[in-house]
CSV table of C-alpha atoms and ligand atoms in Angstrom, one decimal:
chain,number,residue,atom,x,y,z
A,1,UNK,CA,0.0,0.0,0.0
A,2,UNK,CA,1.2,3.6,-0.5
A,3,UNK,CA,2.0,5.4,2.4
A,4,UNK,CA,-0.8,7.9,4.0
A,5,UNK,CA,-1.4,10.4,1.5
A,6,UNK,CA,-0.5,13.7,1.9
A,7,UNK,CA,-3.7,15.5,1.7
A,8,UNK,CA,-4.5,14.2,4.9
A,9,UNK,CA,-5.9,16.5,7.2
A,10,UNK,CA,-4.5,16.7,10.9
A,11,UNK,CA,-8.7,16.6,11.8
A,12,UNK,CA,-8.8,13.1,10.5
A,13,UNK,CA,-4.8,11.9,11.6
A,14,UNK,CA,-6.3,12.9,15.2
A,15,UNK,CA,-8.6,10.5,15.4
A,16,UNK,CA,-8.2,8.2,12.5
A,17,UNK,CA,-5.8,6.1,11.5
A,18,UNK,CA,-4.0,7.1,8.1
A,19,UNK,CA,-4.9,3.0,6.8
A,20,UNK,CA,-7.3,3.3,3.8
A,21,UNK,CA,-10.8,1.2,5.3
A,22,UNK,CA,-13.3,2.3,2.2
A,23,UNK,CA,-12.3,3.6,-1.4
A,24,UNK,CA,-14.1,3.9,-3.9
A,25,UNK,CA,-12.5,4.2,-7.5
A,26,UNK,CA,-14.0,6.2,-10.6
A,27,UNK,CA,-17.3,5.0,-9.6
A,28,UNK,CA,-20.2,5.7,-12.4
A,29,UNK,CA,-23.8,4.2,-12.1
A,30,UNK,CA,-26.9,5.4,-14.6
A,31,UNK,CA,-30.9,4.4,-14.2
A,32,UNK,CA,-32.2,4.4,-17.2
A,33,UNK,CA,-30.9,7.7,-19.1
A,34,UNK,CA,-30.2,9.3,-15.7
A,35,UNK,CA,-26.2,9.7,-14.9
A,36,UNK,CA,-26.2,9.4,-11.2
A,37,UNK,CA,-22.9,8.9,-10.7
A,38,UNK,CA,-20.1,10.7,-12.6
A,39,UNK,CA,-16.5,9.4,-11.6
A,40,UNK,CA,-17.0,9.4,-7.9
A,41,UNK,CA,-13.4,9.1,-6.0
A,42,UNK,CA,-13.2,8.7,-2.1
A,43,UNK,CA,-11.2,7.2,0.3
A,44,UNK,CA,-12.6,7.0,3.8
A,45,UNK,CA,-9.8,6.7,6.7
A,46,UNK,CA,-10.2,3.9,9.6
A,47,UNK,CA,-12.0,5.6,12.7
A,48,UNK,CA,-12.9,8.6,10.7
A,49,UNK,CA,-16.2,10.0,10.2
A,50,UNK,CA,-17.0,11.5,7.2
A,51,UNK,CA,-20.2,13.8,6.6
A,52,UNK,CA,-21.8,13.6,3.1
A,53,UNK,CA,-24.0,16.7,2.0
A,54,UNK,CA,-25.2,17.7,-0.8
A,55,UNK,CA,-29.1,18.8,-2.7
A,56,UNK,CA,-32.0,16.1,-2.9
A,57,UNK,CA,-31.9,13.4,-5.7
A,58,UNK,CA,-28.0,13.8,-6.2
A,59,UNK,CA,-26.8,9.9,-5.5
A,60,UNK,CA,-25.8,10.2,-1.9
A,61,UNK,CA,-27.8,7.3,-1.1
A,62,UNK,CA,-26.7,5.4,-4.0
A,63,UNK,CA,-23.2,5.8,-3.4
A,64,UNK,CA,-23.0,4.5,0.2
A,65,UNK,CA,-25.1,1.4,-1.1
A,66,UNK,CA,-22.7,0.4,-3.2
A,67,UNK,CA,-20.0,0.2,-0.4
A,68,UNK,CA,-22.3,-2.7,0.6
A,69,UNK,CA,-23.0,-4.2,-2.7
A,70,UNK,CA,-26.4,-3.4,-2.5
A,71,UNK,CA,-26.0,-1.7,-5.9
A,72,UNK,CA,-23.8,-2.3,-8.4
A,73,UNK,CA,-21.6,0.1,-10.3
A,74,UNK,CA,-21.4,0.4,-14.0
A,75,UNK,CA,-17.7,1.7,-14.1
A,76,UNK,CA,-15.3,1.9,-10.7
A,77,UNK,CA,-14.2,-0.4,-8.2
A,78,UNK,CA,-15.0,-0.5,-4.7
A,79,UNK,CA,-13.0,-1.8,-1.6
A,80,UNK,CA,-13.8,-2.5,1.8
A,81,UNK,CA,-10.5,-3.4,4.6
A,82,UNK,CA,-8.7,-4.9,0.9
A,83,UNK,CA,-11.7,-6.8,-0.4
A,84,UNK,CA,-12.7,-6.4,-3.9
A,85,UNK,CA,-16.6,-5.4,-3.1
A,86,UNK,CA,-17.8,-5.2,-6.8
A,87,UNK,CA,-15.8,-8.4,-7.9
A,88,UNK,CA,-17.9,-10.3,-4.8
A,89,UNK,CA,-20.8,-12.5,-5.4
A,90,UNK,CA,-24.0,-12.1,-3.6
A,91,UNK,CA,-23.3,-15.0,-1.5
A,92,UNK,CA,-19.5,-13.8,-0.8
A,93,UNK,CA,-20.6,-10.7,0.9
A,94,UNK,CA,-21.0,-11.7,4.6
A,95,UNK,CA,-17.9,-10.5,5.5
A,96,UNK,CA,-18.1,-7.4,4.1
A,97,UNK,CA,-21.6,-6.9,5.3
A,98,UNK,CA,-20.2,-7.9,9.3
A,99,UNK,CA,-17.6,-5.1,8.8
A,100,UNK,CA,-20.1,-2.2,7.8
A,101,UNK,CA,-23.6,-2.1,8.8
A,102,UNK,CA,-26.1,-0.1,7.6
A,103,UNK,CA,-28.8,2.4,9.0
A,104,UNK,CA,-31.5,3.1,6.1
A,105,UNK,CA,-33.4,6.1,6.2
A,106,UNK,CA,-36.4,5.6,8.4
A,107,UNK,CA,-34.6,2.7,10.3
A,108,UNK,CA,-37.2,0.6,8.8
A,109,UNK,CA,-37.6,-1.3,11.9
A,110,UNK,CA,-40.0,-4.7,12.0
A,111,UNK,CA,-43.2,-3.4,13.3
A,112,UNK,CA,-44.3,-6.7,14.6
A,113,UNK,CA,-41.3,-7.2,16.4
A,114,UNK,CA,-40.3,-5.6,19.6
A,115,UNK,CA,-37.3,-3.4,20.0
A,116,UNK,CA,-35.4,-6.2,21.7
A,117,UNK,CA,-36.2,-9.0,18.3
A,118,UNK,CA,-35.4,-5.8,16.1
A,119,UNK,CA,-32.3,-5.3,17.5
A,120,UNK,CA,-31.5,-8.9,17.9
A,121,UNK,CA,-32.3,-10.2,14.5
A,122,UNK,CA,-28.9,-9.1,12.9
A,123,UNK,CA,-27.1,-11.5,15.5
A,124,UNK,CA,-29.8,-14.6,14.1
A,125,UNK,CA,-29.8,-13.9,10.7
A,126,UNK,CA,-25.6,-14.4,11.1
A,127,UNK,CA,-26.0,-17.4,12.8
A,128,UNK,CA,-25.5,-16.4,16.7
A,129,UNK,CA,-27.9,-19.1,18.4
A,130,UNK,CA,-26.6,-19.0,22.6
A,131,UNK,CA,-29.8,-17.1,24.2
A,132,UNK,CA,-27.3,-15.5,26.5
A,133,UNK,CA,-25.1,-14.1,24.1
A,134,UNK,CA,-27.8,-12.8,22.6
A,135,UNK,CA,-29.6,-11.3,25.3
A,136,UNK,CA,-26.6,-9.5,26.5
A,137,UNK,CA,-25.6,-7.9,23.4
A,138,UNK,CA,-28.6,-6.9,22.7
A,139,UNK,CA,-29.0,-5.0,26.1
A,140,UNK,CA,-25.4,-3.6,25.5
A,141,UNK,CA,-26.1,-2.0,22.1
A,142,UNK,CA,-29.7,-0.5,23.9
A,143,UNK,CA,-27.8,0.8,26.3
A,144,UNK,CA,-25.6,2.7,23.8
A,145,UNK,CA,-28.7,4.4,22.7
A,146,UNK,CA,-30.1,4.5,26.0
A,147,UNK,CA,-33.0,2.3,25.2
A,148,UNK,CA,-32.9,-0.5,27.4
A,149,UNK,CA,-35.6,0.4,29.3
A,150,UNK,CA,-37.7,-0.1,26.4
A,151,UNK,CA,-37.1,-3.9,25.3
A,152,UNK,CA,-40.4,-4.9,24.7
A,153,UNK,CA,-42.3,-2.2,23.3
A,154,UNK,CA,-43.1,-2.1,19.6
A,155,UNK,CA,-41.9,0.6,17.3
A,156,UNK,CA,-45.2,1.8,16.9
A,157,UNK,CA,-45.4,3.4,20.3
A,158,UNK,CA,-41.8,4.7,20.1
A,159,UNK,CA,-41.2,8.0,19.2
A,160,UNK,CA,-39.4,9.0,16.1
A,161,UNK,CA,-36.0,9.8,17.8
A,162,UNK,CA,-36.4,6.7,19.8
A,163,UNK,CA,-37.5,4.3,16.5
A,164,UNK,CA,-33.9,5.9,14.8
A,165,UNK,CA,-32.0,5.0,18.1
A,166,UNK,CA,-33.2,1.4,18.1
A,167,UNK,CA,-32.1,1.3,14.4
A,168,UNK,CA,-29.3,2.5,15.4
A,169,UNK,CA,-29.0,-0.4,18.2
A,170,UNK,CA,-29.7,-3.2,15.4
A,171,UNK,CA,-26.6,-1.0,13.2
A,172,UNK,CA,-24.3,-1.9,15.9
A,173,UNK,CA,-25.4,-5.0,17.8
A,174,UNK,CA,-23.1,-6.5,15.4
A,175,UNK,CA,-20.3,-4.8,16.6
A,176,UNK,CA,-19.1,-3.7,13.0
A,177,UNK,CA,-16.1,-1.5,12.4
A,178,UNK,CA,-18.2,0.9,10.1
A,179,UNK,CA,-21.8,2.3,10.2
A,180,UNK,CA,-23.6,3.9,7.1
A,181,UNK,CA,-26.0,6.4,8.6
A,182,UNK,CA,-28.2,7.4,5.9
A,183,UNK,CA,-29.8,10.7,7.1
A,184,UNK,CA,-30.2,9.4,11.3
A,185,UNK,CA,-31.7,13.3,11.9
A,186,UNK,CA,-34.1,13.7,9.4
A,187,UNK,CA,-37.0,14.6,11.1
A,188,UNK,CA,-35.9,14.7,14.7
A,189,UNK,CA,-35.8,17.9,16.7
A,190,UNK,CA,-32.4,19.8,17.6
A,191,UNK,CA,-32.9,17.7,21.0
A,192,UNK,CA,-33.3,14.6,19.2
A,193,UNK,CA,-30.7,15.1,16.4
A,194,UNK,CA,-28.2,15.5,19.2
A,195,UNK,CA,-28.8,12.6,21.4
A,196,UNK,CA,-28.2,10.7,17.9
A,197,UNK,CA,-24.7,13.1,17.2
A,198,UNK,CA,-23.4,12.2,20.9
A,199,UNK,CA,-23.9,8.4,20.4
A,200,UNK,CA,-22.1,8.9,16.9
A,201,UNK,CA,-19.5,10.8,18.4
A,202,UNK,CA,-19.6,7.9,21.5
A,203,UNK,CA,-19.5,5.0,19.0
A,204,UNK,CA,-16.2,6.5,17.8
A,205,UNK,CA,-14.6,7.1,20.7
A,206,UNK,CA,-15.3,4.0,22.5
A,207,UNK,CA,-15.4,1.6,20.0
A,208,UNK,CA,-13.5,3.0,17.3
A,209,UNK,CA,-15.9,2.7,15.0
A,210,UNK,CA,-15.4,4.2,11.4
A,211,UNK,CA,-18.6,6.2,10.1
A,212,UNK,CA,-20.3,7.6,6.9
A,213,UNK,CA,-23.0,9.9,7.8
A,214,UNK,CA,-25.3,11.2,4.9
A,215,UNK,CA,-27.3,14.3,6.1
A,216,UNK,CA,-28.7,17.4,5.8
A,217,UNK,CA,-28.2,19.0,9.1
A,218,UNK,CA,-25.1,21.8,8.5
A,219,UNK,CA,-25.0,21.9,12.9
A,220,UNK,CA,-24.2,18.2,13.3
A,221,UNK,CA,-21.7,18.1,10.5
A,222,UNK,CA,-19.7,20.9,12.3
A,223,UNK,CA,-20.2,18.9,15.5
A,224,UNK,CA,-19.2,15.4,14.6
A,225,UNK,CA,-17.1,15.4,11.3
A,226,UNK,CA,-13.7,14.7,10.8
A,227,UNK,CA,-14.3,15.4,6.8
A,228,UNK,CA,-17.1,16.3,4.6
A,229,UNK,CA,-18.0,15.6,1.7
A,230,UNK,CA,-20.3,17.3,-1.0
A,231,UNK,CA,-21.9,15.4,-3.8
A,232,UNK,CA,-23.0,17.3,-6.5
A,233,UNK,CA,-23.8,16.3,-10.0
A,234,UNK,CA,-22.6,13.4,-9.9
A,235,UNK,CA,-19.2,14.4,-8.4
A,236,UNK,CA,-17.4,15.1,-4.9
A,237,UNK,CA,-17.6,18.5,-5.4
A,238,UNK,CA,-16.0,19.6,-2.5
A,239,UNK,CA,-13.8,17.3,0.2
A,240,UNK,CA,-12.2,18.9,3.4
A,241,UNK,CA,-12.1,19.3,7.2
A,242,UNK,CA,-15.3,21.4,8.7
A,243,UNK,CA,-13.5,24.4,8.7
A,244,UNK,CA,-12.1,24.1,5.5
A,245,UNK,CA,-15.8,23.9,4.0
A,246,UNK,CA,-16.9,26.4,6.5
A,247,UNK,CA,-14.1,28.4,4.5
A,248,UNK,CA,-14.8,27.9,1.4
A,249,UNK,CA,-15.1,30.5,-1.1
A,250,UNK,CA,-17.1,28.3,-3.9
A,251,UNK,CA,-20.5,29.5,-4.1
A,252,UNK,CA,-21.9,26.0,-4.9
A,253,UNK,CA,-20.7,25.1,-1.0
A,254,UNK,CA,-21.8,28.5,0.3
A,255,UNK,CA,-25.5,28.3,-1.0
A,256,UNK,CA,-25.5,24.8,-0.1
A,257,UNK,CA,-24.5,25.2,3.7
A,258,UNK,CA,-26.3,28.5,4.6
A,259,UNK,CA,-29.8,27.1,3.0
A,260,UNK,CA,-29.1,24.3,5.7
A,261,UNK,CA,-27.8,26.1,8.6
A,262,UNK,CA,-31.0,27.9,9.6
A,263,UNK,CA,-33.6,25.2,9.2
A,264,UNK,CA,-33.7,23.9,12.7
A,265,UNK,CA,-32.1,27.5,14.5
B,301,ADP,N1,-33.1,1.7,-7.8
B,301,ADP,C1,-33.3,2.8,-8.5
B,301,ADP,N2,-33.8,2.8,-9.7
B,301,ADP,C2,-34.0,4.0,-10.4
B,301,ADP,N3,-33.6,5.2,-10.0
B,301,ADP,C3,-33.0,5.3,-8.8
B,301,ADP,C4,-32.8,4.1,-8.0
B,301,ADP,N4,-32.3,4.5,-6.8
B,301,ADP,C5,-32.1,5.8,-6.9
B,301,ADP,N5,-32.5,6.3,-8.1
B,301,ADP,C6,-32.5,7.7,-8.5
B,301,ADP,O1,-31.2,8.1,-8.3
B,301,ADP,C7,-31.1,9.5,-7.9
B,301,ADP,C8,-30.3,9.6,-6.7
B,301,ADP,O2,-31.1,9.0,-5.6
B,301,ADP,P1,-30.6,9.0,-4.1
B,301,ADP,O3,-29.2,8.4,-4.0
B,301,ADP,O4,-31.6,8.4,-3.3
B,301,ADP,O5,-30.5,10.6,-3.8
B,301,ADP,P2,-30.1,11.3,-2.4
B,301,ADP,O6,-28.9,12.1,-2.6
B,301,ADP,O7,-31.3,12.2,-2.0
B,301,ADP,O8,-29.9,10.2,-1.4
B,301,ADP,C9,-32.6,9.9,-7.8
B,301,ADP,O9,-33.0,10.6,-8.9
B,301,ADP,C10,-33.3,8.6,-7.7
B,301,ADP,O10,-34.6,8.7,-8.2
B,302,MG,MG1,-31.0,9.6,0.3
């Protein structure tokens, strides 16, 4: 491997090692006559958590999906801790899918189940079977997101920050080395959007864990990012430290963050 690249930044050599966990490589995916994806380039750093931003409908959903094969690029290559992600059949991709976990918009947790089965059916559905072990991880990763008073209520009388922190618990149960948060504040107050940045921030710390976060909110990206990224037509229009985008003179970044710095005031 090359040695750590020199546009490192000292926010992410603080609390991220320089090793390469995620890069993706000239990525380029279409739907139908729709380029979504343009040449997308990004390397995410072990323990580092990187912010993507960017408008509506530009592919930042579709480009963490491919870090778990979920979607497949047309052009590009995609690597996760060395392994060849797009050269991976379906069936190969357990390991990959142990190391990063993902939490979908929504959370999309099973309304039938109770937070505790939610939270435990990642461990069943990868083959953990000792009612024990189960029991006590799950009551490790709801205590995380302080939830584990809460074990056998449904989601449907949860409210919305606590549905995104149980989907947050079945992200981690696993204990993977990288989450995908796609858009965890979305809807939640500024009380509720920053119980979900300190247990970011918390997973990080503790555990070491190596984050993407897509989302919208400008105030939790200055509180919990070690880089941002912007997607914008298709590229990664900008790449840098907070301050560094905070900084920037590119009008594309400028509109972009002040339209979403005064939405929740
Ligand atoms: N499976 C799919 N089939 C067709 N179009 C899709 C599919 N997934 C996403 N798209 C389109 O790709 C574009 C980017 O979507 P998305 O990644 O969800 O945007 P966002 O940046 O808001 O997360 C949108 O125009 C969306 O309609
Ligand atoms: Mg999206």
């Amino acid at each position: 491997m090359a040695a750590a690249p020199s546009s490192m930044h000292p926010a992410v050599a603080q609390s991220a090692s320089a090793e390469t966990f995620i890069e993706l490589r000239g990525i380029h995916k279409h739907f139908g006559n729709q380029e979504v994806l343009c040449g997308i380039d990004l390397k995410l750093y072990h323990g580092e958590t990187l912010c993507v931003i960017g408008p509506s409908g530009e592919g930042k959903t579709v480009m963490i999906k491919h870090i778990i094969g979920l979607i497949q690029p047309d052009e590009g290559d995609i690597f996760v801790a060395g392994m060849h992600v797009n050269r991976l059949h379906e069936r190969e991709m357990a390991p990959i899918r142990q190391k990063v976990s993902m939490l979908f918009q929504g959370a999309a947790l099973f309304d039938r189940m109770t937070v505790e089965e939610n939270v435990a059916f990642p461990l069943l559905e990868s083959g953990v079977c000792d009612r024990n072990e189960i029991k006590q991880r799950v009551l490790e990763a709801l205590t995380a997101v302080d939830l584990d008073d809460h074990l056998d209520k449904y989601p449907t009388s949860l409210s919305g920050g606590m549905r995104k922190r149980a989907g947050i618990a079945r992200a981690i149960v696993a204990r993977s080395e990288c989450i995908l948060y796609d858009e965890p504040n979305s809807g939640l107050d500024p009380i509720g959007s920053d119980i979900i940045d300190q247990m970011i921030l918390r997973m990080q710390r503790r555990y070491g864990v190596t984050s993407i976060i897509v989302t919208h909110d400008m105030r939790s990206v200055f509180k919990i990012a070690n880089r941002v990224a912007m997607l914008y037509r298709g590229k990664i229009h900008f790449l840098g430290t907070p301050a560094e985008l905070e900084a920037s003179p590119d009008p594309i970044v400028q509109d972009f963050i002040n339209g979403h710095s005064n939405i929740t005031g």
